[in-house]
Tab-separated table of N, CA and C and ligand atoms in Angstrom:
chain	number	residue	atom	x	y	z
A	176	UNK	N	-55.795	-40.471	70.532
A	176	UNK	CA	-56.495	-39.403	71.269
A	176	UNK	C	-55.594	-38.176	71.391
A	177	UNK	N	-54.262	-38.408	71.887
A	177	UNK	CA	-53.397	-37.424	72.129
A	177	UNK	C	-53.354	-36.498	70.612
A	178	UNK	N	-53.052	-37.512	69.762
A	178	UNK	CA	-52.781	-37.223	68.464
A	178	UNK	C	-54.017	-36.349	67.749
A	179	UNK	N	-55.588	-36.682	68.088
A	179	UNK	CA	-56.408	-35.899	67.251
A	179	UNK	C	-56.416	-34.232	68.186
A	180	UNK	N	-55.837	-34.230	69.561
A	180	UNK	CA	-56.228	-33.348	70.289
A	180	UNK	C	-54.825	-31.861	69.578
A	181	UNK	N	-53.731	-32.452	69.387
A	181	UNK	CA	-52.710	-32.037	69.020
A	181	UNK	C	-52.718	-31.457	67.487
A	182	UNK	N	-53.521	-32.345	66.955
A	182	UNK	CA	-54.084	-31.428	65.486
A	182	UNK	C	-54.897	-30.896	65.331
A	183	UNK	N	-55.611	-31.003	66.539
A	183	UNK	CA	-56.430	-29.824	66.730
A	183	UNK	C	-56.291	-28.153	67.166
A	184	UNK	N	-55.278	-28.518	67.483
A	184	UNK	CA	-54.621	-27.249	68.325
A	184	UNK	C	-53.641	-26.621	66.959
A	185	UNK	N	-53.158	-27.090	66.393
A	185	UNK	CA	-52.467	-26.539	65.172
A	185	UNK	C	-54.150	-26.157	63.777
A	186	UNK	N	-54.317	-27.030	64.044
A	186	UNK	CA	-55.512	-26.759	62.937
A	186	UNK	C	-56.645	-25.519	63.193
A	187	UNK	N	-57.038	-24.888	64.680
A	187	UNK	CA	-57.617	-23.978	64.709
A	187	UNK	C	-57.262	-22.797	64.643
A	188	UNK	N	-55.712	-22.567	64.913
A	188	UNK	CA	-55.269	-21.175	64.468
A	188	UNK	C	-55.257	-21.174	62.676
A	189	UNK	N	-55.010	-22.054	61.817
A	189	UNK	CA	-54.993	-21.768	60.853
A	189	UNK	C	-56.179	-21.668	60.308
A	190	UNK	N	-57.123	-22.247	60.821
A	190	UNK	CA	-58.655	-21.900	60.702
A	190	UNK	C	-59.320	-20.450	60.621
A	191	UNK	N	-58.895	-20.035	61.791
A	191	UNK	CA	-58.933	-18.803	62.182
A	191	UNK	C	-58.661	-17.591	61.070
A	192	UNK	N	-57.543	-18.245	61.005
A	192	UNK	CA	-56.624	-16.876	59.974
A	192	UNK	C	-57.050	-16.984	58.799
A	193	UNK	N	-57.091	-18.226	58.096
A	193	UNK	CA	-58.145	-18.148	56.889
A	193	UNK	C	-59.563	-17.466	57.006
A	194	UNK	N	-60.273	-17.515	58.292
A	194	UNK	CA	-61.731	-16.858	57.911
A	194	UNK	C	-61.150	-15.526	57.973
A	195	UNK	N	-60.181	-14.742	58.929
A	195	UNK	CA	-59.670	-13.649	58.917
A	195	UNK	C	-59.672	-12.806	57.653
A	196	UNK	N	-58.751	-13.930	56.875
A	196	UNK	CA	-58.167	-13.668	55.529
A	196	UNK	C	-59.520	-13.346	54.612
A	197	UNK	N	-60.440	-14.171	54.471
A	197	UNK	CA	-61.803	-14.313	53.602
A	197	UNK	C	-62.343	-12.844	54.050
A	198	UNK	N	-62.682	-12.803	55.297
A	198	UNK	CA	-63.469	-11.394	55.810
A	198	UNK	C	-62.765	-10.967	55.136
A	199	UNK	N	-61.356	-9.922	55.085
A	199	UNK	CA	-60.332	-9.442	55.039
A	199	UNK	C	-60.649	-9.097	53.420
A	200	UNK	N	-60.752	-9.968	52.642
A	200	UNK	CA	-60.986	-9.844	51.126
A	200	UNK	C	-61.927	-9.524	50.753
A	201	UNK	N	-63.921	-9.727	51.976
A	201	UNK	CA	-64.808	-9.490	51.270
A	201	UNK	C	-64.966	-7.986	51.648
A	202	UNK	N	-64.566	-7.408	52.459
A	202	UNK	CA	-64.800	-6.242	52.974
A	202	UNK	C	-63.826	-5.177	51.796
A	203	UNK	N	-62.502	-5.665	51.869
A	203	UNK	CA	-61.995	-4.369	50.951
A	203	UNK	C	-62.717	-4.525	49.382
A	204	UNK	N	-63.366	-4.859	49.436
A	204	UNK	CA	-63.895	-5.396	47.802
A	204	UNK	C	-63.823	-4.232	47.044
A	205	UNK	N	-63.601	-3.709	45.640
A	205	UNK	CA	-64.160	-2.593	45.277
A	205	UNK	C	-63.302	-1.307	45.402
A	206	UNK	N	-62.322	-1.769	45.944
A	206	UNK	CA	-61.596	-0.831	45.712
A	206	UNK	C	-59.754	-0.871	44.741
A	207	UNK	N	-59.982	0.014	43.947
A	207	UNK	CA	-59.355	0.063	42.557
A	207	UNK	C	-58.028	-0.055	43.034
A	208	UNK	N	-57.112	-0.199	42.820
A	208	UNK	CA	-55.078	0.117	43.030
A	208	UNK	C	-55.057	1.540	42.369
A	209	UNK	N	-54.870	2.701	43.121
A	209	UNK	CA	-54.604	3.892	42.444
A	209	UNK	C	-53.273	3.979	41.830
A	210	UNK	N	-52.463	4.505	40.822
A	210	UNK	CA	-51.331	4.673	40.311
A	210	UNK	C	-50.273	4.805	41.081
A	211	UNK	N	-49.668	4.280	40.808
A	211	UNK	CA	-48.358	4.171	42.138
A	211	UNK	C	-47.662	5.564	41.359
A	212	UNK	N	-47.162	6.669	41.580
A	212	UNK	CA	-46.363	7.354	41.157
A	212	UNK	C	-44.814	7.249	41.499
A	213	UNK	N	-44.482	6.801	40.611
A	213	UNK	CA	-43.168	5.795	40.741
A	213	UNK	C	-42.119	7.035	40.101
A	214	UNK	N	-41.125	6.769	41.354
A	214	UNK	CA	-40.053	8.247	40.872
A	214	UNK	C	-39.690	7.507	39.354
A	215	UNK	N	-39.483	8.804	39.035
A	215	UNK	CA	-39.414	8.526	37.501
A	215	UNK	C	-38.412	8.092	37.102
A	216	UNK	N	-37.603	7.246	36.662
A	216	UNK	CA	-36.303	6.934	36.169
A	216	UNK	C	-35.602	8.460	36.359
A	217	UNK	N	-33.729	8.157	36.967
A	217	UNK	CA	-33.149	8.798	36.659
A	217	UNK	C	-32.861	9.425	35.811
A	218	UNK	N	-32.744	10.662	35.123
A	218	UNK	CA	-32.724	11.937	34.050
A	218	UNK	C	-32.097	10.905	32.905
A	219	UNK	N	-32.541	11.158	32.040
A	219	UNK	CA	-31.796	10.082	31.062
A	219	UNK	C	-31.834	11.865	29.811
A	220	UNK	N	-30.510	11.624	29.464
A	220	UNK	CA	-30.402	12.718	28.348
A	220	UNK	C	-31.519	13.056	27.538
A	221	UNK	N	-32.607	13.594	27.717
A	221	UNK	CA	-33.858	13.585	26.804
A	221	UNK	C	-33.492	15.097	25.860
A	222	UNK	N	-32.772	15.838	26.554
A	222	UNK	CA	-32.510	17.070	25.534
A	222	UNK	C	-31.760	16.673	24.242
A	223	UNK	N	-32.199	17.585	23.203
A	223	UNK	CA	-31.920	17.219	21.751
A	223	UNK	C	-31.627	18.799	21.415
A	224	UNK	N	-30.611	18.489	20.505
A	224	UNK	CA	-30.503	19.899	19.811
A	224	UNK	C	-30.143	20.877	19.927
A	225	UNK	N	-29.698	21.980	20.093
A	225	UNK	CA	-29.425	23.196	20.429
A	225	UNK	C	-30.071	24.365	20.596
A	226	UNK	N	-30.219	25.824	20.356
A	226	UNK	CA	-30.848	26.908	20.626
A	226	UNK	C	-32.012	26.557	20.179
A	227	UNK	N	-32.960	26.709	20.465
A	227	UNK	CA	-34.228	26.896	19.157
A	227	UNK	C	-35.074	26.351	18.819
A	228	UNK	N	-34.201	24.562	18.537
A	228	UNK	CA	-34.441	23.792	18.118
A	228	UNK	C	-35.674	23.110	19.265
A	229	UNK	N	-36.800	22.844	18.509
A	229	UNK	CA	-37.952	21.796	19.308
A	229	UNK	C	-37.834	20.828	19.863
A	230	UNK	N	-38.539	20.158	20.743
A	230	UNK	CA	-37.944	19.107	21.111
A	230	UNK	C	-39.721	17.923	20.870
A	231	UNK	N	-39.657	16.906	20.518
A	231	UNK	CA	-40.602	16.125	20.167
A	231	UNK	C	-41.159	15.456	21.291
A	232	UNK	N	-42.385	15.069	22.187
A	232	UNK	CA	-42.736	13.950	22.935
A	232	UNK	C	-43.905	13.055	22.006
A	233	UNK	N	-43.463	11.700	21.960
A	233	UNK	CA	-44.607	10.664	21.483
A	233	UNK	C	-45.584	10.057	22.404
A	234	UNK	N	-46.671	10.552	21.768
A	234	UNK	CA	-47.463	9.416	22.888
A	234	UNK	C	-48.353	8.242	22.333
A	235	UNK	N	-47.386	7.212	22.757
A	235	UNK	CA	-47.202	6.021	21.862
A	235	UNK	C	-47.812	5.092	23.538
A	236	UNK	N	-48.491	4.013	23.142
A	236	UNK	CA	-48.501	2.643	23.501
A	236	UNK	C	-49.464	3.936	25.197
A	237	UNK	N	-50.029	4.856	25.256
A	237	UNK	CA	-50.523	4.856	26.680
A	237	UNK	C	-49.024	5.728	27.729
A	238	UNK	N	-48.415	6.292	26.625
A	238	UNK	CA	-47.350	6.994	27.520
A	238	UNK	C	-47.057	7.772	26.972
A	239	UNK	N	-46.372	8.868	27.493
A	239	UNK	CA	-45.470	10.038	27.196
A	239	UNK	C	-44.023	9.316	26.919
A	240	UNK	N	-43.029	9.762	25.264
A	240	UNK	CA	-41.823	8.884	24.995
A	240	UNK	C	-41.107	10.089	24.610
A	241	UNK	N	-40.312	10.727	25.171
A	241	UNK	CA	-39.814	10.387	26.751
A	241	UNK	C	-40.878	10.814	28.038
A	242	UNK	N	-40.337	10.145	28.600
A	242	UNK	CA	-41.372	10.774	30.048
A	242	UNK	C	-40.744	11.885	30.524
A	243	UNK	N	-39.838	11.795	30.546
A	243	UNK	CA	-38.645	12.967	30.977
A	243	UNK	C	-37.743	13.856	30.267
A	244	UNK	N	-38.360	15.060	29.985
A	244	UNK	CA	-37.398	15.709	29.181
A	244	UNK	C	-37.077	17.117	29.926
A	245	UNK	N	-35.553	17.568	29.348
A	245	UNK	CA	-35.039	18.663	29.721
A	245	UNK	C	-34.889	19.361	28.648
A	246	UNK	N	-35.198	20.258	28.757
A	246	UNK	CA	-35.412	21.555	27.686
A	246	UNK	C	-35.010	23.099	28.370
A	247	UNK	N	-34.633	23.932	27.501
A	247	UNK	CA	-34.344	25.527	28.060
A	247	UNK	C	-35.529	26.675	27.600
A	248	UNK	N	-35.376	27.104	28.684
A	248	UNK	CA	-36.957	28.036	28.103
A	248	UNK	C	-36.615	28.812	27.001
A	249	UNK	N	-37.952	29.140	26.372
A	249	UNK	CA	-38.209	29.076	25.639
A	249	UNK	C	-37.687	27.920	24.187
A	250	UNK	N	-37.597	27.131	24.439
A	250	UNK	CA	-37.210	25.714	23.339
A	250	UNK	C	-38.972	24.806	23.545
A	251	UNK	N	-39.540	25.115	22.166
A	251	UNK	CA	-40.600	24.361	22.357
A	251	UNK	C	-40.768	23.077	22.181
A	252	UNK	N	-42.172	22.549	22.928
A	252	UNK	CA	-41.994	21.055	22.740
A	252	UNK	C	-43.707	20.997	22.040
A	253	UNK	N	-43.332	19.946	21.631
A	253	UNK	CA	-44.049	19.670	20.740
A	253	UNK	C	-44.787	17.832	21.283
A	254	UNK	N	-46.195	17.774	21.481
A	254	UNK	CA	-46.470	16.212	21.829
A	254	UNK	C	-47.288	15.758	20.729
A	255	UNK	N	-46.732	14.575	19.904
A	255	UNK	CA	-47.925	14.281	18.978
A	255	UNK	C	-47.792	12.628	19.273
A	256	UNK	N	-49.304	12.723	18.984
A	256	UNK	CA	-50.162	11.389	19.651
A	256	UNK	C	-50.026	10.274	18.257
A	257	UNK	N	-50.011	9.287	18.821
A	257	UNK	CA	-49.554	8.023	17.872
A	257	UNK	C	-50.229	6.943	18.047
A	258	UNK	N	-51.106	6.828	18.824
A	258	UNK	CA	-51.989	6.362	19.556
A	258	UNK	C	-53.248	6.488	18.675
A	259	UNK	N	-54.058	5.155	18.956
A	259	UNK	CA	-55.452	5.075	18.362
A	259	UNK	C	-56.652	6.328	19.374
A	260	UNK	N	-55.700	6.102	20.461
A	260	UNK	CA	-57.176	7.365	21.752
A	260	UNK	C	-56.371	8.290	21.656
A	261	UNK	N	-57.214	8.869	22.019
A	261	UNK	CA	-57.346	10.932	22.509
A	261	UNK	C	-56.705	10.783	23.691
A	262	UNK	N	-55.124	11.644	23.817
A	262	UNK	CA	-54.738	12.011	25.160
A	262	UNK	C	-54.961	13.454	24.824
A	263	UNK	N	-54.373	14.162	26.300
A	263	UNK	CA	-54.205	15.367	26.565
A	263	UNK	C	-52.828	15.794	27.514
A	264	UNK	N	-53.049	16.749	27.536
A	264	UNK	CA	-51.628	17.127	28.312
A	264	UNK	C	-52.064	18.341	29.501
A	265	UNK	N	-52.303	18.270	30.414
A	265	UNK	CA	-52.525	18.760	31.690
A	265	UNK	C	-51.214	19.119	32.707
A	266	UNK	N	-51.169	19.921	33.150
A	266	UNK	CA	-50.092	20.079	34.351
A	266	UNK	C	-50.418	20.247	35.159
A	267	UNK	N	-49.953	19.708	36.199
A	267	UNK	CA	-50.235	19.719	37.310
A	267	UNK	C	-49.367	20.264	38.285
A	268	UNK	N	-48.163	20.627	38.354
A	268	UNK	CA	-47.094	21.752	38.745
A	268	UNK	C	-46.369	22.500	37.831
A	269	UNK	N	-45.776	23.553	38.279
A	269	UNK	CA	-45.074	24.214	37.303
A	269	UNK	C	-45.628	24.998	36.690
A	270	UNK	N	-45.658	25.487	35.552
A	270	UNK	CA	-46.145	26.309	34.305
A	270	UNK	C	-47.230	25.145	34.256
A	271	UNK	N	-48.408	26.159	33.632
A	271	UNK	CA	-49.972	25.974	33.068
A	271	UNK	C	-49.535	25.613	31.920
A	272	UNK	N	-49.873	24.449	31.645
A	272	UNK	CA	-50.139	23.050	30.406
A	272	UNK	C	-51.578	22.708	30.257
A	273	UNK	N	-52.530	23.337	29.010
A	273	UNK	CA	-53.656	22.754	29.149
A	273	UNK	C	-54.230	22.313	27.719
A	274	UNK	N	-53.935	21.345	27.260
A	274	UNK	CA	-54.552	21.547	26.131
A	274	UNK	C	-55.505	20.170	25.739
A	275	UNK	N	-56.494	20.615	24.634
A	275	UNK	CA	-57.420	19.861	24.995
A	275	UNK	C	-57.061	18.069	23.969
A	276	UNK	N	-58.419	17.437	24.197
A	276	UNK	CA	-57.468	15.767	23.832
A	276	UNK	C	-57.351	15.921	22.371
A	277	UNK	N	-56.375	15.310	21.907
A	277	UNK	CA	-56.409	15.193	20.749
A	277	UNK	C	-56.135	14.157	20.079
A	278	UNK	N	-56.637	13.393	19.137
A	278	UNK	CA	-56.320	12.260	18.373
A	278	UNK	C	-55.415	11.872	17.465
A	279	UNK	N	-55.548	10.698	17.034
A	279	UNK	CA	-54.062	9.951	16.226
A	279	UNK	C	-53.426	10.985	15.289
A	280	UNK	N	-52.000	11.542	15.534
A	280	UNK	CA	-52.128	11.941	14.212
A	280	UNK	C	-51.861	13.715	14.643
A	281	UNK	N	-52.640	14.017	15.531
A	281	UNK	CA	-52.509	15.318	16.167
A	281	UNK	C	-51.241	15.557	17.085
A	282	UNK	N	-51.371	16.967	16.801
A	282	UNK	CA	-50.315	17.423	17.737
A	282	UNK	C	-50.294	18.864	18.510
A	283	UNK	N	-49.943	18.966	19.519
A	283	UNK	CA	-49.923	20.011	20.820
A	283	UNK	C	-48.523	20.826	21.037
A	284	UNK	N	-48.482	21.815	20.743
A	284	UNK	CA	-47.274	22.030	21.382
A	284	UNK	C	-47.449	23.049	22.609
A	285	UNK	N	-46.544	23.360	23.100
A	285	UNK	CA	-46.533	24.555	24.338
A	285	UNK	C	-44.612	24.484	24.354
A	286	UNK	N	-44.263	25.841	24.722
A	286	UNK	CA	-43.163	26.978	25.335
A	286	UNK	C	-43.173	27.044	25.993
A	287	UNK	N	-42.268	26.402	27.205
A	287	UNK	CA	-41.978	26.869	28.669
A	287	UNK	C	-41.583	28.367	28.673
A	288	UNK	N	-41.995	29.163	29.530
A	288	UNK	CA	-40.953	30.899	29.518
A	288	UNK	C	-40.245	30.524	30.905
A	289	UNK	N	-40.345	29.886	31.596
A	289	UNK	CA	-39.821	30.097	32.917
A	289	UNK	C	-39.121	28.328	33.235
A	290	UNK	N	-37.945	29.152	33.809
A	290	UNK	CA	-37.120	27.914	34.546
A	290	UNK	C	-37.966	27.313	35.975
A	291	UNK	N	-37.610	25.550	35.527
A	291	UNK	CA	-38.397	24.735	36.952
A	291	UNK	C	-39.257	23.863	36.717
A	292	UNK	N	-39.481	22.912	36.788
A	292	UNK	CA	-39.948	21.739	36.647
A	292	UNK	C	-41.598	21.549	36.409
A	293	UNK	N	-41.955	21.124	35.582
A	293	UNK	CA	-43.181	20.965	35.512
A	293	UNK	C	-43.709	19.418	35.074
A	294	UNK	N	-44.559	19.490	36.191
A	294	UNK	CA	-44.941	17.780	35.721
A	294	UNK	C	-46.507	17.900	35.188
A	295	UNK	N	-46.811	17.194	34.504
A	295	UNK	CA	-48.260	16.732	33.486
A	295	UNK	C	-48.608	15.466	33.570
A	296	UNK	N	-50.143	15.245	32.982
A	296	UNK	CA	-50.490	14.215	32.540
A	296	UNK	C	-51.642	14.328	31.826
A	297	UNK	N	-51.948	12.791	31.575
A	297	UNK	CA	-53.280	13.166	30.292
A	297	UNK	C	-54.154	12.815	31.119
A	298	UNK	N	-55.315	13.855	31.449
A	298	UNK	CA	-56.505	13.138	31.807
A	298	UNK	C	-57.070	12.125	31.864
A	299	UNK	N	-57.200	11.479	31.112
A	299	UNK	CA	-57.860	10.559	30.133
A	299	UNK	C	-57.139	9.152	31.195
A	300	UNK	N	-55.802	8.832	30.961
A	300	UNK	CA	-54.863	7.151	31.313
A	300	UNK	C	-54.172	7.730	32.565
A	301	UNK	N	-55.049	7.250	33.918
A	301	UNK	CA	-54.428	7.106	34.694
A	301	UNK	C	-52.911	6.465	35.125
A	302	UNK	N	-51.724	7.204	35.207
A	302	UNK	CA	-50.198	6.593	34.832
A	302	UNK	C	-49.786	6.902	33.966
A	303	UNK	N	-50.254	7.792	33.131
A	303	UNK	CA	-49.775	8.521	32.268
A	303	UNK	C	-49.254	9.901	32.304
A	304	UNK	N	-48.331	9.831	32.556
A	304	UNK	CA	-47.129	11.174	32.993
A	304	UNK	C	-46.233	11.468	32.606
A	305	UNK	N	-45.955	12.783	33.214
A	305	UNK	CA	-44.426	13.126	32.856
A	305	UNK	C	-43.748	14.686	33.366
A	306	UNK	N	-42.169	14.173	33.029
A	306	UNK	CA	-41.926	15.506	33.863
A	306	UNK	C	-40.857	16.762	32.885
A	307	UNK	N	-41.225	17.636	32.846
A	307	UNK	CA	-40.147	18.852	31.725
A	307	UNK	C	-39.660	19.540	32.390
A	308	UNK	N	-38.071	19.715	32.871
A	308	UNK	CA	-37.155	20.044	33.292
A	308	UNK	C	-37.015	21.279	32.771
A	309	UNK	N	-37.234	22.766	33.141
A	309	UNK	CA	-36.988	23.784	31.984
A	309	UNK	C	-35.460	24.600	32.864
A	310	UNK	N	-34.275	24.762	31.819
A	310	UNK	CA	-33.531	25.365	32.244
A	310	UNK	C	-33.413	26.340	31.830
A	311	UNK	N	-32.897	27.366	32.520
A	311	UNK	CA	-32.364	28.773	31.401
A	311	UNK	C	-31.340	28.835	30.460
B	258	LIG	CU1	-53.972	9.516	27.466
């Protein structure tokens, strides 16, 4: 007797918290995980080259390769898609980046004129980003 009364008393809080838990799951239903914008890896040398010289981004596998590049204004960059889908390249701070999607094979470029950071992404793949460091 003691004994069924005693597992009873442990057994209804966990009762509890499970229907908690169930509500808890049927109610948020439906709603997506938005992109975590995850600081971007520390600066990893993405500049190439010297005066003049272009600098390449791939967009391979659903990403910008590098995600992070530093470049000096006017040093153009150049993004060509490697990819079976159509990205694009959008900015969203910084200097105006707009160009429209383009497929396997294609390529975009744009010229920073001005020093300061500009970050982008492709419309299209949510998590798909990146950031261009422009120095003078
Ligand atoms: Cu894309």
């Amino acid at each position: 007797m003691r004994r069924t009364t005693k597992l009873r008393l442990l057994l209804l809080p966990a009762l509890l918290l499970g229907l908690l838990l169930l509500a808890g799951c049927g109610g948020g239903s439906g709603r997506s995980t938005t992109s975590t914008t995850a600081p971007s890896t520390s600066a990893q040398p993405g500049t190439t080259g010297g005066a003049g010289a272009g600098v390449q981004v791939e967009m391979r596998g659903i990403q910008y390769a590098p995600r992070r590049l530093t470049v000096r204004v006017g040093q153009q960059i150049t993004w060509v898609n490697e990819d079976a889908v159509r990205h694009d390249v959008q900015s969203t701070a910084g200097e105006k980046i707009a160009s429209p999607l383009f497929g396997k094979g294609a390529s975009f470029s744009f010229t920073p004129m001005q020093a300061g950071a500009i970050a982008y992404l492709c419309s299209v793949h949510p998590g798909m980003d990146g950031t261009i460091v422009v120095t003078k």
